[in-house]
Amino acid sequence: MNYSKLFLSVLFGVTILISSCDDEEDVCVETTWYQDADSDGLGNADVSQTACVQPSGYVADNSDTDDSSAASTGSTPLAAFDEFNEDAVTISFDGDDITIESNGLPNHTSPYWSTSNSLYIEPFVASTSEMSPGTISSGSYTVTVPATPVKASSSSATGLGAIGIAVTGAPIFNDEEGPNIALSANVASGFDYAGAHMGPTGYHYHLESTDVEANTTLSYDDEKLIGILQDGFLLYGRKCNSTDDHPTNLDASGGHISATQHSSDEEFYHYHIINETYIGSYILLFGVDLQGTPNTIM
Ligand SMILES: [Zn+2]
Ligand SMILES: [Zn+2]
C-alpha cells in the first residue's frame, strides 16, 4: 500500500466514524444515572453510568448518603387529613392505623349531580349525550391504612374500582374502565371538569381536573393534596411544595421523599400526579403501580 492509498483509507474511516457519531447524536441524548441499590428512589453519587435510556436499578437522583439501606419513608403528616371534606369523610386514628370512611359525595359542582341539588351545573366540558348514565348518590368507601406506610419489596398493579379516596370524598380510580380495558378517549369525553364520571358503583375520578372557571377547589397543575391511596401514601398534584415546581426525582410511580406543605419540613414518601399526557391532553391521577402494600377499599 502506498502512502496516498493509506491516507485515503484512513480519511474514509474517519469520515464513517464522524458520520456515525452524528447519527447517534440525533436520536440519543445520554444522561447520567446513579445506582439505587436499596431501591428507595435515591441514587448513589459514587456509582454512575451514562445512557440514553434509564438502566434498571439506576435513577436520576444522586442524593442518597447511604445506598445500603432504604431511606425512611416517614410518617404520613396528620395535617394532611384536615384537607378532607368533613361533610363526607370521617378520619379515625387508632394507634398505628388510620381509617378513612367516606360517603363518596364530593364538595364541588358537577353536571352529574341531580338537577335539584345545589351543586348541580349545566354540562359544559362534556355534552349531555357524552355523559355516563346516572346521578351522584351516596355510597360507602372505607379503608384502613398504616399511619407509617412503608414500601413493599415489590410494587403492585392497581385494580378496577376505588384505589384511593380523594380529599373531596369521592373515590379515585386508575386508568381502567373495565377489566383490563383502558380508558378510551370515547369514555373520557364524558367526564366533567373534575375529571370524573358515573360508573356502576358511583361517581369517581380518573383524571386531573380541568382549568376552568367553575373549578374553584380541585388541583390543576399545582401542589394541592389529591387524596390518599390504598397503600396509605398521599397523592399530590403535579407540583411539589418542596420545590414549588414539577419534581424531577420521581420514581416509576410518581413518588419521592420530600417535605410538603403538611409536614413542617419532615420528609416522607408521597406520590405526585405524573406530568405526562394520556390520550390527547388528559392527565391521569394515578395510572401506575403502587409502591406500598394495597389495603382493600370496602
Ligand atoms: Zn370510570
Ligand atoms: Zn413531593
Coordinates of C-alpha atoms and ligand atoms in Angstrom, one line a residue, residues 236 239-242 247 250 256-260 268 270-272, ligand 2:
Y236 CA -50.4 15.3 45.5
K239 CA -46.1 20.2 41.6
C240 CA -44.3 19.7 44.9
N241 CA -44.3 22.2 47.8
S242 CA -40.7 21.3 48.5
P247 CA -40.4 17.3 40.8
L250 CA -39.8 10.9 40.9
H256 CA -40.4 10.6 46.0
I257 CA -39.3 11.5 49.5
S258 CA -39.6 15.2 50.5
A259 CA -41.4 17.6 52.8
T260 CA -44.8 19.0 51.7
F268 CA -41.9 11.5 53.8
H270 CA -45.7 10.6 48.7
Y271 CA -46.9 10.4 45.1
H272 CA -47.5 13.1 42.6
Ligands
ZN2 ZN -43.3 16.0 46.5

